[in-house]
GROMACS .gro file of C-alpha atoms in nm:
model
  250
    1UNK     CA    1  -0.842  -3.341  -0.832
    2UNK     CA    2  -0.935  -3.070  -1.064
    3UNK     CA    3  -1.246  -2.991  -0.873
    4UNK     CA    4  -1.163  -3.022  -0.524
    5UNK     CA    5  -0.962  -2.777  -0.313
    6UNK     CA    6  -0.728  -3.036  -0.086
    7UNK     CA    7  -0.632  -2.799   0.247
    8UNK     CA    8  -0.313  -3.057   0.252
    9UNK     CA    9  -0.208  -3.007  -0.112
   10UNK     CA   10  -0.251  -2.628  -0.054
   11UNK     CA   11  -0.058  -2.592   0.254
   12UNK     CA   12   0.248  -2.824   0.043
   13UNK     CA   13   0.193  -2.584  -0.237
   14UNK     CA   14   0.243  -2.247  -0.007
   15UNK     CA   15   0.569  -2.421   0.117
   16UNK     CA   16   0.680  -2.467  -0.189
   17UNK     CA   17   0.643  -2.117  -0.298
   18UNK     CA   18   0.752  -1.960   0.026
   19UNK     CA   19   1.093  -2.172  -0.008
   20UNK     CA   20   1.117  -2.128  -0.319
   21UNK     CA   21   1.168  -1.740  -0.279
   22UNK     CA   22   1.309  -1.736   0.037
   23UNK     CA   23   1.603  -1.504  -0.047
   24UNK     CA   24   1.396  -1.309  -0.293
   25UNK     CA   25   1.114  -1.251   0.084
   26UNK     CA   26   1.454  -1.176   0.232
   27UNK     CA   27   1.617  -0.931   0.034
   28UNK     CA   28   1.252  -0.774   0.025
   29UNK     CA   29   1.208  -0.779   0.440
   30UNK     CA   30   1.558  -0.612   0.438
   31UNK     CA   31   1.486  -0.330   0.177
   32UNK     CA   32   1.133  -0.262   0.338
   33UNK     CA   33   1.363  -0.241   0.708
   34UNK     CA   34   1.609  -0.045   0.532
   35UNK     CA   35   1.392   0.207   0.358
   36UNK     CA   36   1.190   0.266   0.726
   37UNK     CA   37   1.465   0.286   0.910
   38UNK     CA   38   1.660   0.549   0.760
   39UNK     CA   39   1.325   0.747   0.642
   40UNK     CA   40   1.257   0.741   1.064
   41UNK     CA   41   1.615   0.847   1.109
   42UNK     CA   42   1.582   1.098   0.851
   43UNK     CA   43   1.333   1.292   0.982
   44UNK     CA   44   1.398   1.281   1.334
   45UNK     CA   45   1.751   1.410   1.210
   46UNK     CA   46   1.543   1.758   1.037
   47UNK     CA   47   1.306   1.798   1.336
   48UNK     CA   48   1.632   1.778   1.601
   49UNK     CA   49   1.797   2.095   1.359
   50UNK     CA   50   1.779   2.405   1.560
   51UNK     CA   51   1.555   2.605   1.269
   52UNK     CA   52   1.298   2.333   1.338
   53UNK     CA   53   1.303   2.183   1.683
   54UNK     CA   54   1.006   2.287   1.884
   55UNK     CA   55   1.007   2.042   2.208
   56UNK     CA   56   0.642   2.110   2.213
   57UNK     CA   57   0.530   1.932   1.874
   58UNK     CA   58   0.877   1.760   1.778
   59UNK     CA   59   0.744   1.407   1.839
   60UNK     CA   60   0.387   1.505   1.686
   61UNK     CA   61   0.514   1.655   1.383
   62UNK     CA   62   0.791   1.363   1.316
   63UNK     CA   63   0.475   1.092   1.356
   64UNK     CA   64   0.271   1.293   1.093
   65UNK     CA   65   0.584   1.284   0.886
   66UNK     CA   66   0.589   0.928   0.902
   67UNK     CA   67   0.197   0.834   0.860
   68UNK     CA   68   0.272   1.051   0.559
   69UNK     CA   69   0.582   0.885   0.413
   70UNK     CA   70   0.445   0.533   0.540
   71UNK     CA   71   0.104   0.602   0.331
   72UNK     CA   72   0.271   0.637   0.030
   73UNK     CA   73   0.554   0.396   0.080
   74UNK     CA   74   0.291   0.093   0.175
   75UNK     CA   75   0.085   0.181  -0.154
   76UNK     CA   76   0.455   0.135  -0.342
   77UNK     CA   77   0.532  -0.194  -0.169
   78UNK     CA   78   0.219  -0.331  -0.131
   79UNK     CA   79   0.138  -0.267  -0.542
   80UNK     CA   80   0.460  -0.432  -0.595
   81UNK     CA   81   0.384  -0.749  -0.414
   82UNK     CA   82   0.052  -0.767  -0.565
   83UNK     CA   83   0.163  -0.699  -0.923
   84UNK     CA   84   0.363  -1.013  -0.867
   85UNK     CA   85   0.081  -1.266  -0.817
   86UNK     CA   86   0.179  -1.470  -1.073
   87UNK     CA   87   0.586  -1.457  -1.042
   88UNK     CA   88   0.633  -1.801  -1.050
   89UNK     CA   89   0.529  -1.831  -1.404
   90UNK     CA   90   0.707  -1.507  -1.514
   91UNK     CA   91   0.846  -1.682  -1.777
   92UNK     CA   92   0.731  -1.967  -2.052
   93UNK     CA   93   0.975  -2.200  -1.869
   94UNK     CA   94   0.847  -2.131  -1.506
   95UNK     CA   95   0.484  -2.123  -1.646
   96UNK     CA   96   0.504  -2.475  -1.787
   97UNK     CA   97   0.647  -2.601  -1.421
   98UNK     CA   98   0.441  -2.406  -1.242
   99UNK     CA   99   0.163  -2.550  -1.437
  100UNK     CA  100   0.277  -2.915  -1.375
  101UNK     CA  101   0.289  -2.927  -0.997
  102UNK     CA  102  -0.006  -3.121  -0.878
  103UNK     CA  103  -0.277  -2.876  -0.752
  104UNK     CA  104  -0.529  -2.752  -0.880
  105UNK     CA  105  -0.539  -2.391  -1.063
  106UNK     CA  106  -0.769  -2.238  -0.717
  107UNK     CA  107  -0.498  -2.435  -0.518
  108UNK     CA  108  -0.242  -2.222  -0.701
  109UNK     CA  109  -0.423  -1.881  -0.712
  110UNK     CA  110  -0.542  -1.894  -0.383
  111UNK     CA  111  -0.210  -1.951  -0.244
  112UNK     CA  112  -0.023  -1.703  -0.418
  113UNK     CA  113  -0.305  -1.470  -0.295
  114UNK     CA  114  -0.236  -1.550   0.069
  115UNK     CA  115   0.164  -1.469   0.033
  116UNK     CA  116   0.063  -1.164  -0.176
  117UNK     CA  117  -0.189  -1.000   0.040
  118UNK     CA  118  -0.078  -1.167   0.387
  119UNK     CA  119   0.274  -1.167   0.351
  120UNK     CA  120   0.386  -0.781   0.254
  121UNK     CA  121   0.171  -0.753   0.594
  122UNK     CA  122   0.347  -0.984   0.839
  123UNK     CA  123   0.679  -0.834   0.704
  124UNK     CA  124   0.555  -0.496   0.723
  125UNK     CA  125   0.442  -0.522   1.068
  126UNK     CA  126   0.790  -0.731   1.179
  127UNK     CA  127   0.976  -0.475   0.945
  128UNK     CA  128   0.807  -0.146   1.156
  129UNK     CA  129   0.865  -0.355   1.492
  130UNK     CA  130   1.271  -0.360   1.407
  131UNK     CA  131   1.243   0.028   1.265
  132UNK     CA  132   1.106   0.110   1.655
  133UNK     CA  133   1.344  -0.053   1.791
  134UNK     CA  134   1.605   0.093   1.599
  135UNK     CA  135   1.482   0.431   1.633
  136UNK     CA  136   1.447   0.388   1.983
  137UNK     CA  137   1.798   0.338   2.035
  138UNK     CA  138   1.885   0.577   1.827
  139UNK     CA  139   1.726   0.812   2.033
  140UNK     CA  140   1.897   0.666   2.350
  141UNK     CA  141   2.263   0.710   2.187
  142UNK     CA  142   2.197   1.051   2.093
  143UNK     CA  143   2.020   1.137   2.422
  144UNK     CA  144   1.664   1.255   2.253
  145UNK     CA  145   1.485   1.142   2.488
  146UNK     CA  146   1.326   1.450   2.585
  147UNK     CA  147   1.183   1.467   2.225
  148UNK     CA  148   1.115   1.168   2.062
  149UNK     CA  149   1.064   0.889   2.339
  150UNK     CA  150   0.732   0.843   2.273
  151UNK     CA  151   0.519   0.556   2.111
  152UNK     CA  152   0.549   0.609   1.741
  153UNK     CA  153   0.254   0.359   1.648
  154UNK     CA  154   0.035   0.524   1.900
  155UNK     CA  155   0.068   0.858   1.747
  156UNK     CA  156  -0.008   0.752   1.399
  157UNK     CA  157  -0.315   0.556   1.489
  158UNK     CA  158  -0.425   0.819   1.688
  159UNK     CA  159  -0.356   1.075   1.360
  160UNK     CA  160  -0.514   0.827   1.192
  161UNK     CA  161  -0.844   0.810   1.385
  162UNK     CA  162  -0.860   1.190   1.335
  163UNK     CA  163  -0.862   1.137   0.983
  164UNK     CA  164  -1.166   0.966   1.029
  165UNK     CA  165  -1.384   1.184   1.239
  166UNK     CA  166  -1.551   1.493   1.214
  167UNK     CA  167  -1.517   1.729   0.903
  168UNK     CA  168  -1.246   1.519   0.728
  169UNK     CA  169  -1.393   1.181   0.769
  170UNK     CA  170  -1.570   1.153   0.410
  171UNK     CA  171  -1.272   1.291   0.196
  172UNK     CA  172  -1.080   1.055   0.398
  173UNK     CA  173  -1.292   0.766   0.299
  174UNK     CA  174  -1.270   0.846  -0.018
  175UNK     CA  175  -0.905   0.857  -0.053
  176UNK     CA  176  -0.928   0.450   0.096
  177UNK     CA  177  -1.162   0.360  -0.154
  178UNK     CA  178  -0.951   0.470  -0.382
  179UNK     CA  179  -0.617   0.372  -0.241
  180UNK     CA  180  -0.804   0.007  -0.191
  181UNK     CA  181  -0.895  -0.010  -0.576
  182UNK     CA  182  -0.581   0.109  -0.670
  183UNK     CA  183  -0.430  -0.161  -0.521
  184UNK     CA  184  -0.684  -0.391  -0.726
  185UNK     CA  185  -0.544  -0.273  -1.042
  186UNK     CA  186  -0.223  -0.390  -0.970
  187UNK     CA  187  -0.355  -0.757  -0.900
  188UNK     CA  188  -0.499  -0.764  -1.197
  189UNK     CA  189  -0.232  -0.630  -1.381
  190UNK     CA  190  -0.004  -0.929  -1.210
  191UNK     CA  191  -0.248  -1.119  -1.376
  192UNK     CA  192  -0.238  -0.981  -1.716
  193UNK     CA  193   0.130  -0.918  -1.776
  194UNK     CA  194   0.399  -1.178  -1.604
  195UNK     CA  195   0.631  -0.947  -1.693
  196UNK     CA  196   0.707  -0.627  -1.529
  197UNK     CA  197   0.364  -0.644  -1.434
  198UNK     CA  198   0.424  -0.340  -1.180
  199UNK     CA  199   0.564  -0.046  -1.443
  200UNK     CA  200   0.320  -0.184  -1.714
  201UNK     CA  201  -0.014  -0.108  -1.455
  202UNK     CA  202   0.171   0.184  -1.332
  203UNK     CA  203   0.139   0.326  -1.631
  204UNK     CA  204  -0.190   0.238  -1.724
  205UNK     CA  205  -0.259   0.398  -1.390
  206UNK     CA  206  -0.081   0.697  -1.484
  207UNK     CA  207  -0.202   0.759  -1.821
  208UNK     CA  208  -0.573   0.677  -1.688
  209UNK     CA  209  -0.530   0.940  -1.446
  210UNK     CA  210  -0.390   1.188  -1.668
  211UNK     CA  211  -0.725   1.141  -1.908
  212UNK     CA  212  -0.928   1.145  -1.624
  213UNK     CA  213  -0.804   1.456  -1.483
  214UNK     CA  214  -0.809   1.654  -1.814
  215UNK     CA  215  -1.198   1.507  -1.884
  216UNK     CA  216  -1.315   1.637  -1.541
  217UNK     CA  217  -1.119   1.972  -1.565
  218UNK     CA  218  -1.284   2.031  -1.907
  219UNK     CA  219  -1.617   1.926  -1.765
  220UNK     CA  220  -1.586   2.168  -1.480
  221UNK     CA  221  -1.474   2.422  -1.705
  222UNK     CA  222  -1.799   2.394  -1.903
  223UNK     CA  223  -1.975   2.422  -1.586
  224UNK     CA  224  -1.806   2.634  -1.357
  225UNK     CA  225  -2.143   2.803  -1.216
  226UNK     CA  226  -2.306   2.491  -1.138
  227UNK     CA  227  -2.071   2.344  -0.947
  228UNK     CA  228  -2.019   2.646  -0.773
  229UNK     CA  229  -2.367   2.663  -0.675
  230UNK     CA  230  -2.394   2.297  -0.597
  231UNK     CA  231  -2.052   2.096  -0.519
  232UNK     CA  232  -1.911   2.348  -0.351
  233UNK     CA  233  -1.881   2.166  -0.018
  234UNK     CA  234  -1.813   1.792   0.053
  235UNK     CA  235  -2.144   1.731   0.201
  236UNK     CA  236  -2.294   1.845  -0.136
  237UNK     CA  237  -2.053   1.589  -0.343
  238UNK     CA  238  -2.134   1.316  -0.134
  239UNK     CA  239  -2.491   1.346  -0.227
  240UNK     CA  240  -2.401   1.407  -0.540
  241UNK     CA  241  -2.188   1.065  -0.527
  242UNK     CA  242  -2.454   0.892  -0.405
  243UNK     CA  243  -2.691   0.990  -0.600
  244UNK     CA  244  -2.523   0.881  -0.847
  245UNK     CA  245  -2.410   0.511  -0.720
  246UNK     CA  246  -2.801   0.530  -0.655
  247UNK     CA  247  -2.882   0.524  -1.038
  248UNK     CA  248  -2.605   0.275  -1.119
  249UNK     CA  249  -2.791  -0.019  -0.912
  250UNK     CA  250  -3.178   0.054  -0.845
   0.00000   0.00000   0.00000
């Protein structure tokens, strides 16, 4: 058994961890609902106030609200979820059971994986299906219609896709790379520390960004003319970048 990967013994093992938490994936599908729903509510409530409403852009500007407040609020629950790969063995008693069930350690990993990355997405998608829904008839009872009746995901992936073309599509690849190895660092961290493994990497995080900032604002200060003449645009940094990525592997 310990080198063989047995589909049966995995798909036993992901029971036994999804039923194992099933109020803890509860409470968390209600909180991520929760959170949504009253953000949504929120800032339809601000764009319906008479200093703000503009029937012309209401729906446009709530959407780019939300892809905003969504963005960050998916890195926060998704760096959560991963932070907790290992939360069964959180604690020298749940480590030694853990340990004891009969699979293998890629049995294990693999299936804490697979509720770590796949489910925060099945509940995030069945958690923004009930926040439509709900803001829907909100918008029914208090007779928005002629504001906000529109298809919320369809204006998000369509502000989305504009992040991705033309002038902005580089910086905006950027920001996924780095949102995507952000993420990263909170598996790992879920792998280093079993407990409160998401404060401990966010503050590596933080403290790593802090040092980082003040190294390149001290490097730019040192070289203020140079990078005037020759990062001054994005095209020129992602030369520069890849110039640089360029040296690292050839």
């Amino acid at each position: 058994m310990k080198n063989s990967f047995s589909i049966m013994r995995f798909a036993m093992l992901l029971r036994h961890d999804l039923l194992g938490d099933w109020k803890r994936n509860l409470w968390y599908f209600v909180c991520l609902y929760s959170v949504m729903t009253l953000a949504g509510l929120m800032f339809m409530g601000n764009a319906l106030s008479p200093s703000h409403i503009n029937p012309a852009t209401a729906f446009h500007d709530y959407a780019v609200r939300m892809f905003v407040f969504l963005s960050v609020f998916v890195f926060a629950m998704w760096g959560l979820a991963l932070s907790g790969v290992m939360f069964p063995a959180n604690t020298r008693e749940k480590q030694i059971a853990y340990l004891m069930l009969p699979a293998t350690r890629a049995e294990k990993f693999v299936s804490r994986l697979v509720i770590v990355v796949l489910g925060p997405c099945i509940m995030l998608v069945a958690a923004a299906l009930c926040m439509e829904f709900t803001r829907q008839l909100f918008v029914w009872v208090s007779a928005g219609e002629e504001y906000f009746s529109g298809n919320l995901f369809h204006e998000i992936m369509v502000h989305f896709r504009d992040n991705f073309s033309g002038a902005r599509a580089n910086v905006s690849a950027f920001v996924t790379i780095l949102y995507a190895w952000s993420l990263s660092c909170f598996l790992l961290g879920g792998n280093i520390w079993h407990r409160r493994p998401f404060l401990k990497t966010l503050s590596v995080l933080t403290l790593f960004n802090y040092v980082a900032v003040m190294t390149t604002d001290s490097i730019f200060e040192r070289n203020r003319g140079y990078f005037a003449e020759n990062l001054a645009t994005v095209e020129q940094v992602t030369v520069f970048l890849i110039h640089c990525l360029q040296s690292l592997f050839v």
